[in-house]
Amino acid sequence: AQTVTQSQPEMSVQEAETVTLSCTYDTSESDYYLFWYKQPPSRQMILVIRQEAYKQQNATENRFSVNFQKAAKSFSLKISDSQLGDAAMYFCAYRNPSGGGADGLTFGKGTHLIIQP
Amino acid sequence: GAGVSQSPSNKVTEKGKDVELRCDPISGHTALYWYRQSLGQGLEFLIYFQGNSAPDKSGLPSDRFSAERTGGSVSTLTIQRTQQEDSAVYLCASSLAWGVSNQPQHFGDGTRLSIL
């Protein structure tokens, strides 16, 4: 079974600075999908960014980018120019494509990101 | 509505009672998922529907849990004879069916279930 590990239960960063959240995963598959979700206190899980394993180029979405290291099975999230609205729980998630959707997402335990004004 | 809608937002009930949680997916999304989020277990995948069909129910925690979906839209998650360990936030998500695995899942706000 796949596992996702987020080793940082909590991270703190000054507003306008850059922070990197770590994620590692374990899989025997060669093709899969990786996601970062944000969960503010409102509870809704919001997709931040996604990466297809077969793509070598790291995904970027405005201030959010990933460092995808397939050989190391690492998928870190970098948030540039941190804003107060970025404060939330961040979850790294893995998806195996071979299940056709039936296996859902496997989530890490999450990292609580605090933004210091 | 524009997003995934879940009801009720919060539910408090006594141990032993049955509860029914509802999820209304984004219009046009035929794939629907249920997850459970608890302090001890993090986020667990429970069950997936493609249309009205759930190909694998092995993720449901016990036989007290059941889920159904009718008309390819609204889904209900039912927990019978609730136990205190069922207390959690139950999240529903939906996605487009085409190329299911690479489609992002859109989540609702969840139902916070508290068992007294």
PDB file of C-alpha atoms in Angstrom:
ATOM      1  CA  ALA A   1       0.000   0.000   0.000  1.00  0.00           C
ATOM      2  CA  GLN A   2       1.111   3.513  -0.652  1.00  0.00           C
ATOM      3  CA  THR A   3       2.077   5.771   2.219  1.00  0.00           C
ATOM      4  CA  VAL A   4       2.557   9.529   2.406  1.00  0.00           C
ATOM      5  CA  THR A   5       4.708  11.139   5.095  1.00  0.00           C
ATOM      6  CA  GLN A   6       4.740  14.764   6.134  1.00  0.00           C
ATOM      7  CA  SER A   7       7.478  15.118   8.716  1.00  0.00           C
ATOM      8  CA  GLN A   8       6.668  18.671   9.808  1.00  0.00           C
ATOM      9  CA  PRO A   9       3.571  18.829  12.040  1.00  0.00           C
ATOM     10  CA  GLU A  10       3.862  22.622  12.181  1.00  0.00           C
ATOM     11  CA  MET A  11       5.758  25.341  10.334  1.00  0.00           C
ATOM     12  CA  SER A  12       5.927  29.067  10.940  1.00  0.00           C
ATOM     13  CA  VAL A  13       6.990  31.773   8.514  1.00  0.00           C
ATOM     14  CA  GLN A  14       7.058  35.557   8.450  1.00  0.00           C
ATOM     15  CA  GLU A  15       4.653  37.255   6.094  1.00  0.00           C
ATOM     16  CA  ALA A  16       6.217  37.886   2.658  1.00  0.00           C
ATOM     17  CA  GLU A  17       8.897  35.239   3.165  1.00  0.00           C
ATOM     18  CA  THR A  18       9.242  31.834   1.541  1.00  0.00           C
ATOM     19  CA  VAL A  19       8.470  28.514   3.189  1.00  0.00           C
ATOM     20  CA  THR A  20       8.880  24.920   2.026  1.00  0.00           C
ATOM     21  CA  LEU A  21       6.692  22.068   3.225  1.00  0.00           C
ATOM     22  CA  SER A  22       8.089  18.558   2.936  1.00  0.00           C
ATOM     23  CA  CYS A  23       6.392  15.410   1.685  1.00  0.00           C
ATOM     24  CA  THR A  24       7.741  11.964   0.921  1.00  0.00           C
ATOM     25  CA  TYR A  25       5.836   8.961  -0.302  1.00  0.00           C
ATOM     26  CA  ASP A  26       6.338   5.292  -0.851  1.00  0.00           C
ATOM     27  CA  THR A  27       5.061   3.455  -3.913  1.00  0.00           C
ATOM     28  CA  SER A  28       6.075   0.703  -6.282  1.00  0.00           C
ATOM     29  CA  GLU A  29       4.215   2.353  -9.167  1.00  0.00           C
ATOM     30  CA  SER A  30       5.988   4.263 -11.925  1.00  0.00           C
ATOM     31  CA  ASP A  31       3.052   6.420 -12.880  1.00  0.00           C
ATOM     32  CA  TYR A  32       0.906   8.251 -10.348  1.00  0.00           C
ATOM     33  CA  TYR A  33      -0.380  11.662  -9.347  1.00  0.00           C
ATOM     34  CA  LEU A  34       0.565  13.899  -6.469  1.00  0.00           C
ATOM     35  CA  PHE A  35      -1.434  16.748  -4.973  1.00  0.00           C
ATOM     36  CA  TRP A  36      -1.168  19.432  -2.334  1.00  0.00           C
ATOM     37  CA  TYR A  37      -4.408  20.439  -0.644  1.00  0.00           C
ATOM     38  CA  LYS A  38      -4.988  23.320   1.749  1.00  0.00           C
ATOM     39  CA  GLN A  39      -7.540  23.102   4.560  1.00  0.00           C
ATOM     40  CA  PRO A  40      -8.359  26.370   6.350  1.00  0.00           C
ATOM     41  CA  PRO A  41     -10.467  26.400   9.542  1.00  0.00           C
ATOM     42  CA  SER A  42     -13.584  26.337   7.355  1.00  0.00           C
ATOM     43  CA  ARG A  43     -12.739  22.637   6.795  1.00  0.00           C
ATOM     44  CA  GLN A  44     -13.016  22.726   2.992  1.00  0.00           C
ATOM     45  CA  MET A  45     -10.113  21.012   1.271  1.00  0.00           C
ATOM     46  CA  ILE A  46      -8.854  23.256  -1.529  1.00  0.00           C
ATOM     47  CA  LEU A  47      -6.579  21.973  -4.281  1.00  0.00           C
ATOM     48  CA  VAL A  48      -3.358  23.992  -4.377  1.00  0.00           C
ATOM     49  CA  ILE A  49      -1.309  22.209  -7.005  1.00  0.00           C
ATOM     50  CA  ARG A  50      -0.923  18.828  -8.706  1.00  0.00           C
ATOM     51  CA  GLN A  51       1.872  16.938 -10.431  1.00  0.00           C
ATOM     52  CA  GLU A  52       1.822  13.995 -12.819  1.00  0.00           C
ATOM     53  CA  ALA A  53       4.725  11.646 -12.125  1.00  0.00           C
ATOM     54  CA  TYR A  54       5.522  11.204 -15.808  1.00  0.00           C
ATOM     55  CA  LYS A  55       6.171  14.930 -16.176  1.00  0.00           C
ATOM     56  CA  GLN A  56       9.691  16.026 -15.315  1.00  0.00           C
ATOM     57  CA  GLN A  57       8.818  19.703 -15.148  1.00  0.00           C
ATOM     58  CA  ASN A  58       7.822  20.908 -11.710  1.00  0.00           C
ATOM     59  CA  ALA A  59       4.289  22.284 -11.477  1.00  0.00           C
ATOM     60  CA  THR A  60       3.751  25.927 -10.570  1.00  0.00           C
ATOM     61  CA  GLU A  61       0.638  27.901  -9.697  1.00  0.00           C
ATOM     62  CA  ASN A  62       1.350  31.571  -9.059  1.00  0.00           C
ATOM     63  CA  ARG A  63       3.142  31.740  -5.676  1.00  0.00           C
ATOM     64  CA  PHE A  64       3.018  27.975  -5.234  1.00  0.00           C
ATOM     65  CA  SER A  65       5.516  25.599  -6.779  1.00  0.00           C
ATOM     66  CA  VAL A  66       6.693  22.067  -6.153  1.00  0.00           C
ATOM     67  CA  ASN A  67      10.046  20.362  -6.130  1.00  0.00           C
ATOM     68  CA  PHE A  68       9.299  16.875  -7.439  1.00  0.00           C
ATOM     69  CA  GLN A  69      12.168  14.433  -7.054  1.00  0.00           C
ATOM     70  CA  LYS A  70      10.862  11.126  -8.429  1.00  0.00           C
ATOM     71  CA  ALA A  71      13.902   9.031  -7.594  1.00  0.00           C
ATOM     72  CA  ALA A  72      13.880  10.267  -4.019  1.00  0.00           C
ATOM     73  CA  LYS A  73      10.060  10.025  -3.857  1.00  0.00           C
ATOM     74  CA  SER A  74       9.904  13.554  -2.593  1.00  0.00           C
ATOM     75  CA  PHE A  75       7.272  16.194  -3.363  1.00  0.00           C
ATOM     76  CA  SER A  76       7.817  19.439  -1.472  1.00  0.00           C
ATOM     77  CA  LEU A  77       5.681  22.567  -1.723  1.00  0.00           C
ATOM     78  CA  LYS A  78       7.231  26.009  -1.841  1.00  0.00           C
ATOM     79  CA  ILE A  79       5.119  29.033  -0.999  1.00  0.00           C
ATOM     80  CA  SER A  80       6.687  32.330  -2.031  1.00  0.00           C
ATOM     81  CA  ASP A  81       5.732  35.749  -0.662  1.00  0.00           C
ATOM     82  CA  SER A  82       3.659  34.167   2.123  1.00  0.00           C
ATOM     83  CA  GLN A  83       0.373  35.878   2.896  1.00  0.00           C
ATOM     84  CA  LEU A  84      -1.835  35.779   5.968  1.00  0.00           C
ATOM     85  CA  GLY A  85      -4.452  33.928   3.929  1.00  0.00           C
ATOM     86  CA  ASP A  86      -2.033  31.072   3.391  1.00  0.00           C
ATOM     87  CA  ALA A  87      -2.391  30.025   7.032  1.00  0.00           C
ATOM     88  CA  ALA A  88      -3.997  26.569   7.036  1.00  0.00           C
ATOM     89  CA  MET A  89      -3.331  22.842   7.255  1.00  0.00           C
ATOM     90  CA  TYR A  90      -1.565  21.578   4.168  1.00  0.00           C
ATOM     91  CA  PHE A  91      -1.970  17.995   3.073  1.00  0.00           C
ATOM     92  CA  CYS A  92       0.117  16.103   0.579  1.00  0.00           C
ATOM     93  CA  ALA A  93      -1.802  13.399  -1.296  1.00  0.00           C
ATOM     94  CA  TYR A  94      -1.007  10.518  -3.638  1.00  0.00           C
ATOM     95  CA  ARG A  95      -3.150   8.809  -6.204  1.00  0.00           C
ATOM     96  CA  ASN A  96      -2.502   5.583  -8.018  1.00  0.00           C
ATOM     97  CA  PRO A  97      -3.964   5.712 -11.534  1.00  0.00           C
ATOM     98  CA  SER A  98      -4.381   1.983 -11.961  1.00  0.00           C
ATOM     99  CA  GLY A  99      -7.333   1.801  -9.596  1.00  0.00           C
ATOM    100  CA  GLY A 100      -9.481   3.770 -12.010  1.00  0.00           C
ATOM    101  CA  GLY A 101     -10.502   6.051  -9.198  1.00  0.00           C
ATOM    102  CA  ALA A 102     -11.685   3.336  -6.871  1.00  0.00           C
ATOM    103  CA  ASP A 103      -8.778   3.719  -4.494  1.00  0.00           C
ATOM    104  CA  GLY A 104      -9.212   7.392  -3.668  1.00  0.00           C
ATOM    105  CA  LEU A 105      -6.469   9.649  -2.386  1.00  0.00           C
ATOM    106  CA  THR A 106      -3.884   8.679   0.216  1.00  0.00           C
ATOM    107  CA  PHE A 107      -3.132  11.649   2.456  1.00  0.00           C
ATOM    108  CA  GLY A 108      -0.274  12.572   4.727  1.00  0.00           C
ATOM    109  CA  LYS A 109      -0.953  13.681   8.311  1.00  0.00           C
ATOM    110  CA  GLY A 110      -0.700  17.342   7.359  1.00  0.00           C
ATOM    111  CA  THR A 111       1.445  20.367   8.215  1.00  0.00           C
ATOM    112  CA  HIS A 112      -0.034  23.284  10.120  1.00  0.00           C
ATOM    113  CA  LEU A 113       1.313  26.466   8.523  1.00  0.00           C
ATOM    114  CA  ILE A 114       1.381  29.618  10.648  1.00  0.00           C
ATOM    115  CA  ILE A 115       1.985  33.003   9.057  1.00  0.00           C
ATOM    116  CA  GLN A 116       3.520  35.585  11.388  1.00  0.00           C
ATOM    117  CA  PRO A 117       2.495  39.164  10.522  1.00  0.00           C
TER     118      PRO A 117
ATOM    119  CA  GLY B   1     -24.808  25.162  -6.380  1.00  0.00           C
ATOM    120  CA  ALA B   2     -21.296  25.731  -7.626  1.00  0.00           C
ATOM    121  CA  GLY B   3     -19.524  23.477  -5.158  1.00  0.00           C
ATOM    122  CA  VAL B   4     -19.959  20.212  -3.299  1.00  0.00           C
ATOM    123  CA  SER B   5     -22.660  20.604  -0.700  1.00  0.00           C
ATOM    124  CA  GLN B   6     -22.807  18.536   2.481  1.00  0.00           C
ATOM    125  CA  SER B   7     -25.485  18.423   5.148  1.00  0.00           C
ATOM    126  CA  PRO B   8     -25.799  18.712   8.005  1.00  0.00           C
ATOM    127  CA  SER B   9     -22.768  20.852   8.770  1.00  0.00           C
ATOM    128  CA  ASN B  10     -22.697  19.565  12.320  1.00  0.00           C
ATOM    129  CA  LYS B  11     -24.439  16.614  13.933  1.00  0.00           C
ATOM    130  CA  VAL B  12     -24.506  15.678  17.592  1.00  0.00           C
ATOM    131  CA  THR B  13     -26.164  12.429  18.532  1.00  0.00           C
ATOM    132  CA  GLU B  14     -26.260   9.860  21.269  1.00  0.00           C
ATOM    133  CA  LYS B  15     -24.336   6.621  21.121  1.00  0.00           C
ATOM    134  CA  GLY B  16     -26.419   3.882  19.538  1.00  0.00           C
ATOM    135  CA  LYS B  17     -28.453   6.155  17.273  1.00  0.00           C
ATOM    136  CA  ASP B  18     -28.361   5.978  13.480  1.00  0.00           C
ATOM    137  CA  VAL B  19     -27.178   8.972  11.456  1.00  0.00           C
ATOM    138  CA  GLU B  20     -27.420   9.859   7.793  1.00  0.00           C
ATOM    139  CA  LEU B  21     -24.991  12.235   6.104  1.00  0.00           C
ATOM    140  CA  ARG B  22     -25.741  13.759   2.743  1.00  0.00           C
ATOM    141  CA  CYS B  23     -23.539  14.880  -0.128  1.00  0.00           C
ATOM    142  CA  ASP B  24     -24.628  16.753  -3.242  1.00  0.00           C
ATOM    143  CA  PRO B  25     -21.757  16.778  -5.788  1.00  0.00           C
ATOM    144  CA  ILE B  26     -20.896  19.382  -8.379  1.00  0.00           C
ATOM    145  CA  SER B  27     -23.282  19.175 -11.309  1.00  0.00           C
ATOM    146  CA  GLY B  28     -21.845  16.926 -14.023  1.00  0.00           C
ATOM    147  CA  HIS B  29     -19.408  15.138 -11.724  1.00  0.00           C
ATOM    148  CA  THR B  30     -20.092  11.431 -11.882  1.00  0.00           C
ATOM    149  CA  ALA B  31     -17.301  10.371  -9.529  1.00  0.00           C
ATOM    150  CA  LEU B  32     -18.007  10.817  -5.819  1.00  0.00           C
ATOM    151  CA  TYR B  33     -15.855  10.021  -2.779  1.00  0.00           C
ATOM    152  CA  TRP B  34     -16.318   9.832   0.969  1.00  0.00           C
ATOM    153  CA  TYR B  35     -13.460  10.412   3.424  1.00  0.00           C
ATOM    154  CA  ARG B  36     -13.251  10.471   7.196  1.00  0.00           C
ATOM    155  CA  GLN B  37     -11.001  12.906   9.029  1.00  0.00           C
ATOM    156  CA  SER B  38     -10.264  12.184  12.672  1.00  0.00           C
ATOM    157  CA  LEU B  39      -7.533  13.260  15.075  1.00  0.00           C
ATOM    158  CA  GLY B  40      -6.115   9.825  15.514  1.00  0.00           C
ATOM    159  CA  GLN B  41      -6.343   8.496  11.958  1.00  0.00           C
ATOM    160  CA  GLY B  42      -5.920  11.587   9.795  1.00  0.00           C
ATOM    161  CA  LEU B  43      -7.769  11.441   6.473  1.00  0.00           C
ATOM    162  CA  GLU B  44      -9.076   8.023   5.477  1.00  0.00           C
ATOM    163  CA  PHE B  45     -10.653   7.117   2.157  1.00  0.00           C
ATOM    164  CA  LEU B  46     -13.945   5.300   2.721  1.00  0.00           C
ATOM    165  CA  ILE B  47     -15.711   4.660  -0.572  1.00  0.00           C
ATOM    166  CA  TYR B  48     -15.971   5.744  -4.190  1.00  0.00           C
ATOM    167  CA  PHE B  49     -18.939   5.907  -6.545  1.00  0.00           C
ATOM    168  CA  GLN B  50     -18.826   5.970 -10.314  1.00  0.00           C
ATOM    169  CA  GLY B  51     -22.370   6.852 -11.196  1.00  0.00           C
ATOM    170  CA  ASN B  52     -24.512   4.845  -8.801  1.00  0.00           C
ATOM    171  CA  SER B  53     -22.023   2.014  -8.498  1.00  0.00           C
ATOM    172  CA  ALA B  54     -19.508   1.502  -5.706  1.00  0.00           C
ATOM    173  CA  PRO B  55     -16.990  -1.087  -6.959  1.00  0.00           C
ATOM    174  CA  ASP B  56     -15.160  -1.501  -3.664  1.00  0.00           C
ATOM    175  CA  LYS B  57     -16.666  -1.126  -0.209  1.00  0.00           C
ATOM    176  CA  SER B  58     -13.704  -2.520   1.701  1.00  0.00           C
ATOM    177  CA  GLY B  59     -12.673   0.944   2.931  1.00  0.00           C
ATOM    178  CA  LEU B  60     -15.782   1.288   5.068  1.00  0.00           C
ATOM    179  CA  PRO B  61     -14.688   0.925   8.734  1.00  0.00           C
ATOM    180  CA  SER B  62     -17.323  -1.619   9.744  1.00  0.00           C
ATOM    181  CA  ASP B  63     -20.604  -3.158   8.656  1.00  0.00           C
ATOM    182  CA  ARG B  64     -22.391  -0.393  10.531  1.00  0.00           C
ATOM    183  CA  PHE B  65     -21.379   1.916   7.684  1.00  0.00           C
ATOM    184  CA  SER B  66     -23.195   1.940   4.367  1.00  0.00           C
ATOM    185  CA  ALA B  67     -23.397   4.324   1.457  1.00  0.00           C
ATOM    186  CA  GLU B  68     -25.620   4.715  -1.519  1.00  0.00           C
ATOM    187  CA  ARG B  69     -26.053   6.996  -4.449  1.00  0.00           C
ATOM    188  CA  THR B  70     -29.147   7.316  -6.554  1.00  0.00           C
ATOM    189  CA  GLY B  71     -29.743   9.108  -9.817  1.00  0.00           C
ATOM    190  CA  GLY B  72     -25.998   9.571 -10.240  1.00  0.00           C
ATOM    191  CA  SER B  73     -26.122  12.613  -7.999  1.00  0.00           C
ATOM    192  CA  VAL B  74     -26.793  12.824  -4.261  1.00  0.00           C
ATOM    193  CA  SER B  75     -25.105  10.306  -1.995  1.00  0.00           C
ATOM    194  CA  THR B  76     -25.863   9.378   1.585  1.00  0.00           C
ATOM    195  CA  LEU B  77     -23.505   7.826   4.113  1.00  0.00           C
ATOM    196  CA  THR B  78     -25.361   6.027   6.871  1.00  0.00           C
ATOM    197  CA  ILE B  79     -23.882   4.965  10.184  1.00  0.00           C
ATOM    198  CA  GLN B  80     -25.987   2.594  12.263  1.00  0.00           C
ATOM    199  CA  ARG B  81     -25.700   2.141  16.020  1.00  0.00           C
ATOM    200  CA  THR B  82     -23.141   4.922  16.296  1.00  0.00           C
ATOM    201  CA  GLN B  83     -20.136   4.527  18.582  1.00  0.00           C
ATOM    202  CA  GLN B  84     -17.931   7.207  20.100  1.00  0.00           C
ATOM    203  CA  GLU B  85     -15.077   6.266  17.775  1.00  0.00           C
ATOM    204  CA  ASP B  86     -17.287   7.330  14.862  1.00  0.00           C
ATOM    205  CA  SER B  87     -16.840  10.958  15.929  1.00  0.00           C
ATOM    206  CA  ALA B  88     -15.018  12.698  13.089  1.00  0.00           C
ATOM    207  CA  VAL B  89     -15.442  15.051  10.173  1.00  0.00           C
ATOM    208  CA  TYR B  90     -16.873  13.257   7.166  1.00  0.00           C
ATOM    209  CA  LEU B  91     -15.775  14.815   3.884  1.00  0.00           C
ATOM    210  CA  CYS B  92     -17.303  14.282   0.476  1.00  0.00           C
ATOM    211  CA  ALA B  93     -15.585  15.036  -2.825  1.00  0.00           C
ATOM    212  CA  SER B  94     -16.508  14.806  -6.483  1.00  0.00           C
ATOM    213  CA  SER B  95     -14.668  14.844  -9.773  1.00  0.00           C
ATOM    214  CA  LEU B  96     -15.196  14.498 -13.493  1.00  0.00           C
ATOM    215  CA  ALA B  97     -15.300  10.905 -14.616  1.00  0.00           C
ATOM    216  CA  TRP B  98     -13.067  11.205 -17.631  1.00  0.00           C
ATOM    217  CA  GLY B  99      -9.523  10.166 -16.763  1.00  0.00           C
ATOM    218  CA  VAL B 100     -10.689   9.840 -13.196  1.00  0.00           C
ATOM    219  CA  SER B 101      -7.316   9.398 -11.569  1.00  0.00           C
ATOM    220  CA  ASN B 102      -5.835  12.633 -12.842  1.00  0.00           C
ATOM    221  CA  GLN B 103      -8.908  14.724 -12.240  1.00  0.00           C
ATOM    222  CA  PRO B 104      -8.753  16.847  -9.085  1.00  0.00           C
ATOM    223  CA  GLN B 105     -11.269  16.092  -6.416  1.00  0.00           C
ATOM    224  CA  HIS B 106     -13.367  18.989  -5.216  1.00  0.00           C
ATOM    225  CA  PHE B 107     -14.317  18.777  -1.561  1.00  0.00           C
ATOM    226  CA  GLY B 108     -17.288  19.926   0.447  1.00  0.00           C
ATOM    227  CA  ASP B 109     -17.081  21.573   3.862  1.00  0.00           C
ATOM    228  CA  GLY B 110     -17.718  18.287   5.624  1.00  0.00           C
ATOM    229  CA  THR B 111     -20.058  17.144   8.360  1.00  0.00           C
ATOM    230  CA  ARG B 112     -18.684  17.218  11.890  1.00  0.00           C
ATOM    231  CA  LEU B 113     -20.196  14.239  13.695  1.00  0.00           C
ATOM    232  CA  SER B 114     -20.037  14.103  17.479  1.00  0.00           C
ATOM    233  CA  ILE B 115     -21.203  11.023  19.351  1.00  0.00           C
ATOM    234  CA  LEU B 116     -22.052  11.596  23.017  1.00  0.00           C
TER     235      LEU B 116
END
